[in-house]
Amino acid sequence: MNLKDKIIEKLKTVYDPELRENVVDLKLVYDLNVNEKDGIVDIKFKPTVENCPVGLQLSIDIKKAILSVDGVKTANAVVENFIWAKEAMKFLEAVKK
């Protein structure tokens, strides 16, 4: 299994607690780009609604899930279509492996 597939499988363990569905099946994560050689991952995330009450926590959970995959050294997550996107990005910058 390549690194991208491992990341997708790990992301399937991150659930939206309100909808009780994982972020992959809900299509909340997209533009997943993986540099297999360097272990660098870029991904975008959007909550189900702009004012999602769990959007911040989900963005953190997504980045932590990606960083927990063997072979990932860096995860760059961007939050879009979220009223607290700027705040979420500040929290995501602090999340390290």
MMTF fields as JSON, N, C-alpha, C and O atoms, coordinates in Angstrom:
{
  "mmtfVersion": "1.0.0",
  "mmtfProducer": "UNKNOWN",
  "numBonds": 387,
  "numAtoms": 388,
  "numGroups": 97,
  "numChains": 1,
  "numModels": 1,
  "chainsPerModel": [1],
  "groupsPerChain": [97],
  "chainIdList": ["A"],
  "bondAtomList": [4, 2, 8, 6, 12, 10, 16, 14, 20, 18, 24, 22, 28, 26, 32, 30, 36, 34, 40, 38, 44, 42, 48, 46, 52, 50, 56, 54, 60, 58, 64, 62, 68, 66, 72, 70, 76, 74, 80, 78, 84, 82, 88, 86, 92, 90, 96, 94, 100, 98, 104, 102, 108, 106, 112, 110, 116, 114, 120, 118, 124, 122, 128, 126, 132, 130, 136, 134, 140, 138, 144, 142, 148, 146, 152, 150, 156, 154, 160, 158, 164, 162, 168, 166, 172, 170, 176, 174, 180, 178, 184, 182, 188, 186, 192, 190, 196, 194, 200, 198, 204, 202, 208, 206, 212, 210, 216, 214, 220, 218, 224, 222, 228, 226, 232, 230, 236, 234, 240, 238, 244, 242, 248, 246, 252, 250, 256, 254, 260, 258, 264, 262, 268, 266, 272, 270, 276, 274, 280, 278, 284, 282, 288, 286, 292, 290, 296, 294, 300, 298, 304, 302, 308, 306, 312, 310, 316, 314, 320, 318, 324, 322, 328, 326, 332, 330, 336, 334, 340, 338, 344, 342, 348, 346, 352, 350, 356, 354, 360, 358, 364, 362, 368, 366, 372, 370, 376, 374, 380, 378, 384, 382],
  "bondOrderList": [1, 1, 1, 1, 1, 1, 1, 1, 1, 1, 1, 1, 1, 1, 1, 1, 1, 1, 1, 1, 1, 1, 1, 1, 1, 1, 1, 1, 1, 1, 1, 1, 1, 1, 1, 1, 1, 1, 1, 1, 1, 1, 1, 1, 1, 1, 1, 1, 1, 1, 1, 1, 1, 1, 1, 1, 1, 1, 1, 1, 1, 1, 1, 1, 1, 1, 1, 1, 1, 1, 1, 1, 1, 1, 1, 1, 1, 1, 1, 1, 1, 1, 1, 1, 1, 1, 1, 1, 1, 1, 1, 1, 1, 1, 1, 1],
  "groupList": [{"groupName": "MET", "atomNameList": ["N", "CA", "C", "O"], "elementList": ["N", "C", "C", "O"], "formalChargeList": [0, 0, 0, 0], "bondAtomList": [1, 0, 2, 1, 3, 2], "bondOrderList": [1, 1, 2], "singleLetterCode": "M", "chemCompType": "L-PEPTIDE LINKING"}, {"groupName": "ASN", "atomNameList": ["N", "CA", "C", "O"], "elementList": ["N", "C", "C", "O"], "formalChargeList": [0, 0, 0, 0], "bondAtomList": [1, 0, 2, 1, 3, 2], "bondOrderList": [1, 1, 2], "singleLetterCode": "N", "chemCompType": "L-PEPTIDE LINKING"}, {"groupName": "LEU", "atomNameList": ["N", "CA", "C", "O"], "elementList": ["N", "C", "C", "O"], "formalChargeList": [0, 0, 0, 0], "bondAtomList": [1, 0, 2, 1, 3, 2], "bondOrderList": [1, 1, 2], "singleLetterCode": "L", "chemCompType": "L-PEPTIDE LINKING"}, {"groupName": "LYS", "atomNameList": ["N", "CA", "C", "O"], "elementList": ["N", "C", "C", "O"], "formalChargeList": [0, 0, 0, 0], "bondAtomList": [1, 0, 2, 1, 3, 2], "bondOrderList": [1, 1, 2], "singleLetterCode": "K", "chemCompType": "L-PEPTIDE LINKING"}, {"groupName": "ASP", "atomNameList": ["N", "CA", "C", "O"], "elementList": ["N", "C", "C", "O"], "formalChargeList": [0, 0, 0, 0], "bondAtomList": [1, 0, 2, 1, 3, 2], "bondOrderList": [1, 1, 2], "singleLetterCode": "D", "chemCompType": "L-PEPTIDE LINKING"}, {"groupName": "ILE", "atomNameList": ["N", "CA", "C", "O"], "elementList": ["N", "C", "C", "O"], "formalChargeList": [0, 0, 0, 0], "bondAtomList": [1, 0, 2, 1, 3, 2], "bondOrderList": [1, 1, 2], "singleLetterCode": "I", "chemCompType": "L-PEPTIDE LINKING"}, {"groupName": "GLU", "atomNameList": ["N", "CA", "C", "O"], "elementList": ["N", "C", "C", "O"], "formalChargeList": [0, 0, 0, 0], "bondAtomList": [1, 0, 2, 1, 3, 2], "bondOrderList": [1, 1, 2], "singleLetterCode": "E", "chemCompType": "L-PEPTIDE LINKING"}, {"groupName": "THR", "atomNameList": ["N", "CA", "C", "O"], "elementList": ["N", "C", "C", "O"], "formalChargeList": [0, 0, 0, 0], "bondAtomList": [1, 0, 2, 1, 3, 2], "bondOrderList": [1, 1, 2], "singleLetterCode": "T", "chemCompType": "L-PEPTIDE LINKING"}, {"groupName": "VAL", "atomNameList": ["N", "CA", "C", "O"], "elementList": ["N", "C", "C", "O"], "formalChargeList": [0, 0, 0, 0], "bondAtomList": [1, 0, 2, 1, 3, 2], "bondOrderList": [1, 1, 2], "singleLetterCode": "V", "chemCompType": "L-PEPTIDE LINKING"}, {"groupName": "TYR", "atomNameList": ["N", "CA", "C", "O"], "elementList": ["N", "C", "C", "O"], "formalChargeList": [0, 0, 0, 0], "bondAtomList": [1, 0, 2, 1, 3, 2], "bondOrderList": [1, 1, 2], "singleLetterCode": "Y", "chemCompType": "L-PEPTIDE LINKING"}, {"groupName": "PRO", "atomNameList": ["N", "CA", "C", "O"], "elementList": ["N", "C", "C", "O"], "formalChargeList": [0, 0, 0, 0], "bondAtomList": [1, 0, 2, 1, 3, 2], "bondOrderList": [1, 1, 2], "singleLetterCode": "P", "chemCompType": "L-PEPTIDE LINKING"}, {"groupName": "ARG", "atomNameList": ["N", "CA", "C", "O"], "elementList": ["N", "C", "C", "O"], "formalChargeList": [0, 0, 0, 0], "bondAtomList": [1, 0, 2, 1, 3, 2], "bondOrderList": [1, 1, 2], "singleLetterCode": "R", "chemCompType": "L-PEPTIDE LINKING"}, {"groupName": "GLY", "atomNameList": ["N", "CA", "C", "O"], "elementList": ["N", "C", "C", "O"], "formalChargeList": [0, 0, 0, 0], "bondAtomList": [1, 0, 2, 1, 3, 2], "bondOrderList": [1, 1, 2], "singleLetterCode": "G", "chemCompType": "PEPTIDE LINKING"}, {"groupName": "PHE", "atomNameList": ["N", "CA", "C", "O"], "elementList": ["N", "C", "C", "O"], "formalChargeList": [0, 0, 0, 0], "bondAtomList": [1, 0, 2, 1, 3, 2], "bondOrderList": [1, 1, 2], "singleLetterCode": "F", "chemCompType": "L-PEPTIDE LINKING"}, {"groupName": "CYS", "atomNameList": ["N", "CA", "C", "O"], "elementList": ["N", "C", "C", "O"], "formalChargeList": [0, 0, 0, 0], "bondAtomList": [1, 0, 2, 1, 3, 2], "bondOrderList": [1, 1, 2], "singleLetterCode": "C", "chemCompType": "L-PEPTIDE LINKING"}, {"groupName": "GLN", "atomNameList": ["N", "CA", "C", "O"], "elementList": ["N", "C", "C", "O"], "formalChargeList": [0, 0, 0, 0], "bondAtomList": [1, 0, 2, 1, 3, 2], "bondOrderList": [1, 1, 2], "singleLetterCode": "Q", "chemCompType": "L-PEPTIDE LINKING"}, {"groupName": "SER", "atomNameList": ["N", "CA", "C", "O"], "elementList": ["N", "C", "C", "O"], "formalChargeList": [0, 0, 0, 0], "bondAtomList": [1, 0, 2, 1, 3, 2], "bondOrderList": [1, 1, 2], "singleLetterCode": "S", "chemCompType": "L-PEPTIDE LINKING"}, {"groupName": "ALA", "atomNameList": ["N", "CA", "C", "O"], "elementList": ["N", "C", "C", "O"], "formalChargeList": [0, 0, 0, 0], "bondAtomList": [1, 0, 2, 1, 3, 2], "bondOrderList": [1, 1, 2], "singleLetterCode": "A", "chemCompType": "L-PEPTIDE LINKING"}, {"groupName": "TRP", "atomNameList": ["N", "CA", "C", "O"], "elementList": ["N", "C", "C", "O"], "formalChargeList": [0, 0, 0, 0], "bondAtomList": [1, 0, 2, 1, 3, 2], "bondOrderList": [1, 1, 2], "singleLetterCode": "W", "chemCompType": "L-PEPTIDE LINKING"}],
  "groupTypeList": [0, 1, 2, 3, 4, 3, 5, 5, 6, 3, 2, 3, 7, 8, 9, 4, 10, 6, 2, 11, 6, 1, 8, 8, 4, 2, 3, 2, 8, 9, 4, 2, 1, 8, 1, 6, 3, 4, 12, 5, 8, 4, 5, 3, 13, 3, 10, 7, 8, 6, 1, 14, 10, 8, 12, 2, 15, 2, 16, 5, 4, 5, 3, 3, 17, 5, 2, 16, 8, 4, 12, 8, 3, 7, 17, 1, 17, 8, 8, 6, 1, 13, 5, 18, 17, 3, 6, 17, 0, 3, 13, 2, 6, 17, 8, 3, 3],
  "groupIdList": [1, 2, 3, 4, 5, 6, 7, 8, 9, 10, 11, 12, 13, 14, 15, 16, 17, 18, 19, 20, 21, 22, 23, 24, 25, 26, 27, 28, 29, 30, 31, 32, 33, 34, 35, 36, 37, 38, 39, 40, 41, 42, 43, 44, 45, 46, 47, 48, 49, 50, 51, 52, 53, 54, 55, 56, 57, 58, 59, 60, 61, 62, 63, 64, 65, 66, 67, 68, 69, 70, 71, 72, 73, 74, 75, 76, 77, 78, 79, 80, 81, 82, 83, 84, 85, 86, 87, 88, 89, 90, 91, 92, 93, 94, 95, 96, 97],
  "secStructList": [7, 7, 2, 2, 2, 2, 2, 2, 2, 2, 2, 6, 6, 7, 3, 3, 6, 6, 6, 6, 3, 3, 6, 6, 6, 6, 6, 7, 3, 3, 3, 3, 3, 3, 3, 6, 6, 6, 6, 3, 3, 3, 3, 3, 3, 7, 7, 1, 1, 6, 6, 7, 6, 6, 2, 2, 2, 2, 2, 2, 2, 2, 2, 2, 2, 2, 2, 6, 1, 6, 6, 7, 7, 3, 3, 3, 3, 3, 3, 7, 1, 7, 6, 6, 2, 2, 2, 2, 2, 2, 2, 2, 2, 2, 7, 7, 7],
  "xCoordList": [0.853, 0.0, 0.897, 1.817, 0.627, 1.453, 1.038, 0.02, 1.834, 1.624, 0.27, -0.413, -0.119, -1.407, -2.561, -3.484, -2.514, -3.569, -3.599, -4.672, -2.426, -2.357, -2.99, -3.686, -2.736, -3.301, -4.823, -5.532, -5.316, -6.766, -7.402, -8.446, -6.781, -7.309, -7.323, -8.283, -6.269, -6.209, -7.274, -7.897, -7.483, -8.502, -9.91, -10.81, -10.089, -11.399, -11.7, -12.81, -10.717, -10.945, -11.327, -11.608, -11.336, -11.711, -13.185, -13.558, -14.001, -15.448, -15.971, -15.512, -16.94, -17.709, -18.693, -19.564, -18.569, -19.409, -20.896, -21.738, -21.219, -22.624, -23.273, -24.421, -22.534, -23.09, -22.745, -23.32, -21.803, -21.364, -20.897, -21.206, -20.152, -19.586, -18.16, -17.835, -17.299, -15.9, -15.709, -16.525, -14.616, -14.37, -14.097, -14.278, -13.664, -13.426, -14.759, -15.0, -15.626, -16.919, -17.796, -18.616, -17.622, -18.361, -17.769, -18.345, -16.616, -15.903, -15.528, -15.62, -15.107, -14.668, -13.182, -12.707, -12.449, -11.028, -10.868, -11.506, -10.013, -9.82, -8.463, -7.745, -8.138, -6.826, -5.685, -4.784, -5.74, -4.697, -3.519, -3.63, -2.408, -1.183, -0.101, 0.147, 0.535, 1.531, 2.843, 2.895, 3.89, 5.239, 5.81, 6.321, 5.71, 6.111, 7.582, 7.927, 8.427, 9.866, 10.22, 11.007, 9.636, 9.987, 9.021, 9.288, 7.903, 6.938, 6.157, 5.748, 5.952, 5.228, 3.81, 3.603, 2.842, 1.434, 0.771, 0.924, 0.039, -0.777, -2.223, -2.529, -3.109, -4.518, -5.376, -4.947, -6.588, -7.561, -8.733, -9.093, -9.316, -10.447, -11.507, -11.196, -12.76, -13.863, -14.907, -15.281, -15.38, -16.438, -17.741, -17.858, -18.697, -19.966, -20.723, -21.418, -20.588, -21.202, -20.204, -19.286, -20.372, -19.416, -19.237, -18.147, -20.279, -20.189, -20.222, -20.77, -19.65, -19.617, -19.03, -17.907, -19.77, -19.265, -18.074, -17.357, -17.862, -16.725, -15.647, -14.725, -15.758, -14.813, -13.369, -12.465, -13.15, -11.784, -11.217, -10.095, -11.987, -11.502, -11.267, -10.286, -12.16, -11.977, -10.696, -9.974, -10.408, -9.185, -7.945, -6.991, -7.961, -6.841, -6.755, -5.667, -7.888, -7.908, -7.4, -6.709, -7.737, -7.28, -5.765, -5.104, -5.216, -3.762, -3.049, -2.04, -3.557, -2.942, -2.997, -2.043, -4.108, -4.235, -3.199, -2.558, -3.032, -2.051, -0.641, 0.138, -0.324, 1.021, 1.311, 2.474, 0.278, 0.487, 0.826, 1.188, 0.71, 0.994, 2.509, 3.191, 3.023, 4.451, 4.844, 4.187, 5.919, 6.408, 6.061, 6.648, 5.105, 4.742, 5.645, 5.746, 6.294, 7.179, 6.557, 6.743, 5.81, 5.194, 3.79, 3.563, 2.844, 1.472, 1.06, 1.099, 0.671, 0.199, -1.299, -1.721, -2.09, -3.545, -4.07, -3.666, -4.975, -5.608, -7.102, -7.729, -7.66, -9.087, -9.777, -9.358, -10.831, -11.569, -13.052, -13.539, -13.757, -15.21, -15.637, -16.564, -14.936, -15.185, -15.012, -14.011, -15.971, -15.895, -14.712, -14.276, -14.194, -13.031, -11.784, -10.928, -11.684, -10.561, -9.222, -8.248, -9.166, -7.898, -7.456, -6.28, -8.402, -8.078, -7.656, -6.713, -8.355, -8.017, -6.601, -5.853, -6.235, -4.894, -3.827, -2.759, -4.098, -3.135, -2.957, -1.84, -4.062, -3.975, -3.237, -2.425, -3.518, -2.878, -1.369, -0.621, -0.92, 0.512, 1.207, 2.374, 0.488, 1.071, 1.081, 1.791, 0.304, 0.24, 1.468, 1.66, 2.274, 3.513, 3.466, 2.674, 4.312, 4.393, 4.835, 4.953],
  "yCoordList": [-1.176, 0.0, 1.236, 1.342, 2.163, 3.368, 4.35, 4.162, 5.38, 6.333, 7.026, 7.214, 7.403, 8.084, 7.191, 7.659, 5.924, 4.991, 4.822, 4.722, 4.79, 4.683, 5.909, 5.793, 7.074, 8.317, 8.3, 8.652, 7.899, 7.841, 6.876, 7.178, 5.73, 4.764, 5.361, 5.17, 6.077, 6.699, 7.786, 7.923, 8.555, 9.609, 9.046, 9.731, 7.811, 7.174, 6.877, 6.463, 7.084, 6.895, 8.205, 8.218, 9.313, 10.616, 10.854, 10.974, 10.919, 11.038, 12.407, 13.007, 12.882, 14.051, 13.554, 12.741, 14.029, 13.487, 13.788, 13.061, 14.842, 15.182, 14.273, 13.858, 13.967, 13.168, 11.689, 10.849, 11.381, 9.997, 9.318, 8.159, 10.08, 9.588, 10.093, 11.138, 9.348, 9.778, 10.891, 11.072, 11.626, 12.809, 12.48, 13.329, 11.257, 10.848, 10.622, 11.167, 9.814, 9.528, 10.777, 10.89, 11.709, 12.967, 13.935, 14.986, 13.57, 14.415, 15.779, 16.81, 15.754, 16.979, 17.235, 18.349, 16.21, 16.367, 16.177, 15.314, 16.992, 16.938, 17.537, 18.048, 17.461, 17.938, 17.346, 18.06, 16.038, 15.344, 15.102, 14.362, 15.722, 15.552, 15.017, 15.565, 13.935, 13.273, 13.156, 12.602, 13.684, 13.502, 12.297, 12.409, 11.148, 9.886, 9.908, 9.405, 10.478, 10.473, 11.275, 10.824, 12.46, 13.346, 13.253, 13.826, 12.54, 12.406, 13.671, 13.921, 14.473, 15.736, 15.571, 15.086, 15.985, 15.844, 17.216, 17.992, 17.5, 18.708, 18.26, 17.363, 18.893, 18.526, 19.741, 20.656, 19.737, 20.779, 20.133, 18.984, 20.897, 20.441, 21.528, 22.714, 21.112, 22.054, 21.385, 20.239, 22.079, 21.518, 21.383, 21.899, 20.694, 20.481, 21.783, 21.937, 22.716, 24.041, 25.089, 24.778, 26.326, 27.392, 27.634, 28.002, 27.434, 27.691, 26.391, 26.347, 25.363, 24.037, 24.134, 24.611, 23.691, 23.806, 22.887, 23.112, 21.873, 20.968, 21.123, 20.311, 22.147, 22.35, 22.495, 21.946, 23.223, 23.414, 22.085, 21.722, 21.364, 20.085, 19.087, 18.344, 19.068, 18.156, 18.466, 17.551, 19.745, 20.098, 19.622, 19.142, 19.755, 19.273, 17.751, 17.196, 17.079, 15.614, 15.101, 14.084, 15.794, 15.404, 15.502, 14.577, 16.617, 16.783, 15.761, 15.189, 15.527, 14.539, 13.142, 12.372, 12.818, 11.5, 11.34, 10.294, 12.365, 12.299, 12.137, 11.313, 12.927, 12.866, 11.531, 11.174, 10.796, 9.515, 8.378, 7.284, 8.636, 7.6, 7.484, 8.484, 6.263, 6.034, 6.52, 6.205, 7.286, 7.81, 9.271, 9.928, 9.788, 11.204, 12.004, 11.724, 12.998, 13.859, 15.232, 15.843, 15.709, 17.03, 16.957, 16.331, 17.604, 17.683, 19.143, 19.842, 19.59, 20.951, 20.886, 20.438, 21.332, 21.291, 22.713, 23.61, 22.9, 24.195, 24.031, 23.097, 24.945, 24.921, 25.973, 27.13, 25.56, 26.474, 26.458, 25.536, 27.485, 27.589, 27.398, 26.647, 28.096, 27.982, 29.368, 30.035, 29.808, 31.178, 31.386, 32.518, 30.302, 30.404, 29.812, 29.246, 29.939, 29.36, 29.938, 29.199, 31.24, 31.856, 31.311, 31.011, 31.19, 30.649, 29.182, 28.746, 28.444, 27.028, 26.892, 26.014, 27.738, 27.666, 27.924, 27.313, 28.816, 29.082, 27.836, 27.491, 27.178, 25.954, 24.864, 24.135, 24.753, 23.708, 23.9, 22.924, 25.148, 25.409, 24.853, 24.464, 24.818, 24.335, 22.813, 22.259, 22.14, 20.678, 20.095, 20.261, 19.422, 18.814, 17.32, 16.838, 16.607, 15.162, 14.756, 13.564],
  "zCoordList": [0.0, 0.0, 0.0, 0.811, -0.905, -0.956, 0.148, 0.814, 0.322, 1.405, 1.293, 2.3, 0.099, -0.09, 0.36, 1.026, 0.003, 0.415, 1.933, 2.528, 2.555, 4.011, 4.676, 5.684, 4.098, 4.645, 4.515, 5.457, 3.366, 3.165, 4.163, 4.74, 4.367, 5.334, 6.741, 7.487, 7.099, 8.428, 8.559, 9.612, 7.497, 7.544, 7.707, 8.193, 7.302, 7.474, 8.939, 9.273, 9.813, 11.247, 11.938, 13.136, 11.175, 11.723, 11.386, 10.219, 12.417, 12.235, 12.64, 13.611, 11.874, 12.26, 13.317, 13.01, 14.556, 15.626, 15.46, 15.986, 14.741, 14.539, 13.503, 13.662, 12.446, 11.351, 11.472, 10.781, 12.356, 12.585, 11.298, 11.023, 10.537, 9.273, 9.199, 9.764, 8.496, 8.431, 7.401, 6.497, 7.561, 6.738, 5.271, 4.398, 5.003, 3.614, 2.91, 1.833, 3.524, 2.919, 2.817, 1.906, 3.747, 3.681, 2.656, 2.377, 2.1, 1.127, 1.714, 1.047, 2.964, 3.632, 3.431, 3.649, 3.017, 2.694, 1.192, 0.589, 0.601, -0.845, -1.198, -0.339, -2.468, -2.956, -2.129, -1.689, -1.929, -1.194, -2.128, -3.105, -1.825, -2.596, -1.668, -0.594, -2.104, -1.269, -2.03, -3.128, -1.431, -1.955, -1.218, -0.103, -1.866, -1.234, -0.808, 0.261, -1.628, -1.363, -0.112, 0.719, 0.016, 1.126, 2.308, 3.365, 2.145, 3.237, 3.523, 4.657, 2.48, 2.638, 2.099, 0.987, 2.913, 2.559, 2.559, 3.502, 1.5, 1.416, 1.265, 0.479, 2.027, 1.97, 2.289, 2.992, 1.763, 2.086, 2.806, 2.547, 3.712, 4.506, 4.529, 4.631, 4.434, 4.621, 5.497, 5.247, 6.512, 7.345, 6.549, 5.437, 7.127, 6.43, 6.205, 5.2, 7.136, 7.003, 7.463, 8.221, 7.015, 7.33, 8.823, 9.262, 9.598, 11.039, 11.843, 12.945, 11.298, 11.923, 13.335, 13.498, 14.354, 15.716, 16.02, 16.995, 15.208, 15.43, 14.355, 14.281, 13.534, 12.444, 12.889, 12.26, 13.957, 14.458, 14.938, 14.585, 15.737, 16.248, 15.114, 15.135, 14.131, 12.996, 12.237, 11.841, 12.03, 11.298, 12.048, 11.437, 13.366, 14.18, 14.118, 13.965, 14.235, 14.179, 12.833, 12.776, 11.762, 10.42, 10.333, 9.861, 10.788, 10.706, 11.59, 11.179, 12.79, 13.675, 13.068, 13.184, 12.426, 11.791, 10.694, 10.59, 9.877, 8.792, 9.353, 8.872, 10.37, 10.955, 11.635, 11.82, 12.007, 12.679, 11.716, 12.148, 10.422, 9.421, 9.229, 9.007, 9.315, 9.088, 7.702, 6.709, 7.648, 6.38, 6.164, 5.306, 6.939, 6.83, 7.751, 8.946, 7.181, 7.966, 8.197, 9.249, 7.189, 7.262, 6.688, 5.652, 7.372, 6.873, 6.83, 7.843, 5.665, 5.469, 5.186, 4.119, 6.146, 6.0, 5.87, 6.609, 4.919, 4.7, 4.951, 4.449, 5.729, 6.027, 5.168, 5.126, 4.49, 3.606, 3.955, 4.61, 3.511, 3.679, 5.135, 5.438, 6.019, 7.452, 8.059, 7.798, 8.862, 9.381, 10.325, 10.534, 10.894, 11.778, 11.114, 11.793, 9.817, 9.077, 9.531, 9.678, 9.753, 10.176, 11.529, 11.736, 12.439, 13.754, 13.646, 14.306, 12.821, 12.623, 12.077, 12.508, 11.148, 10.567, 11.625, 11.583, 12.568, 13.654, 14.534, 14.92, 14.838, 15.63, 14.854, 15.424, 13.566, 12.758, 12.67, 12.627, 12.644, 12.599, 13.84, 13.782, 14.958, 16.219, 16.331, 17.169, 15.497, 15.561, 14.86, 13.655, 15.637, 15.119, 15.376, 16.186, 14.688, 14.836, 16.218, 16.503]
}
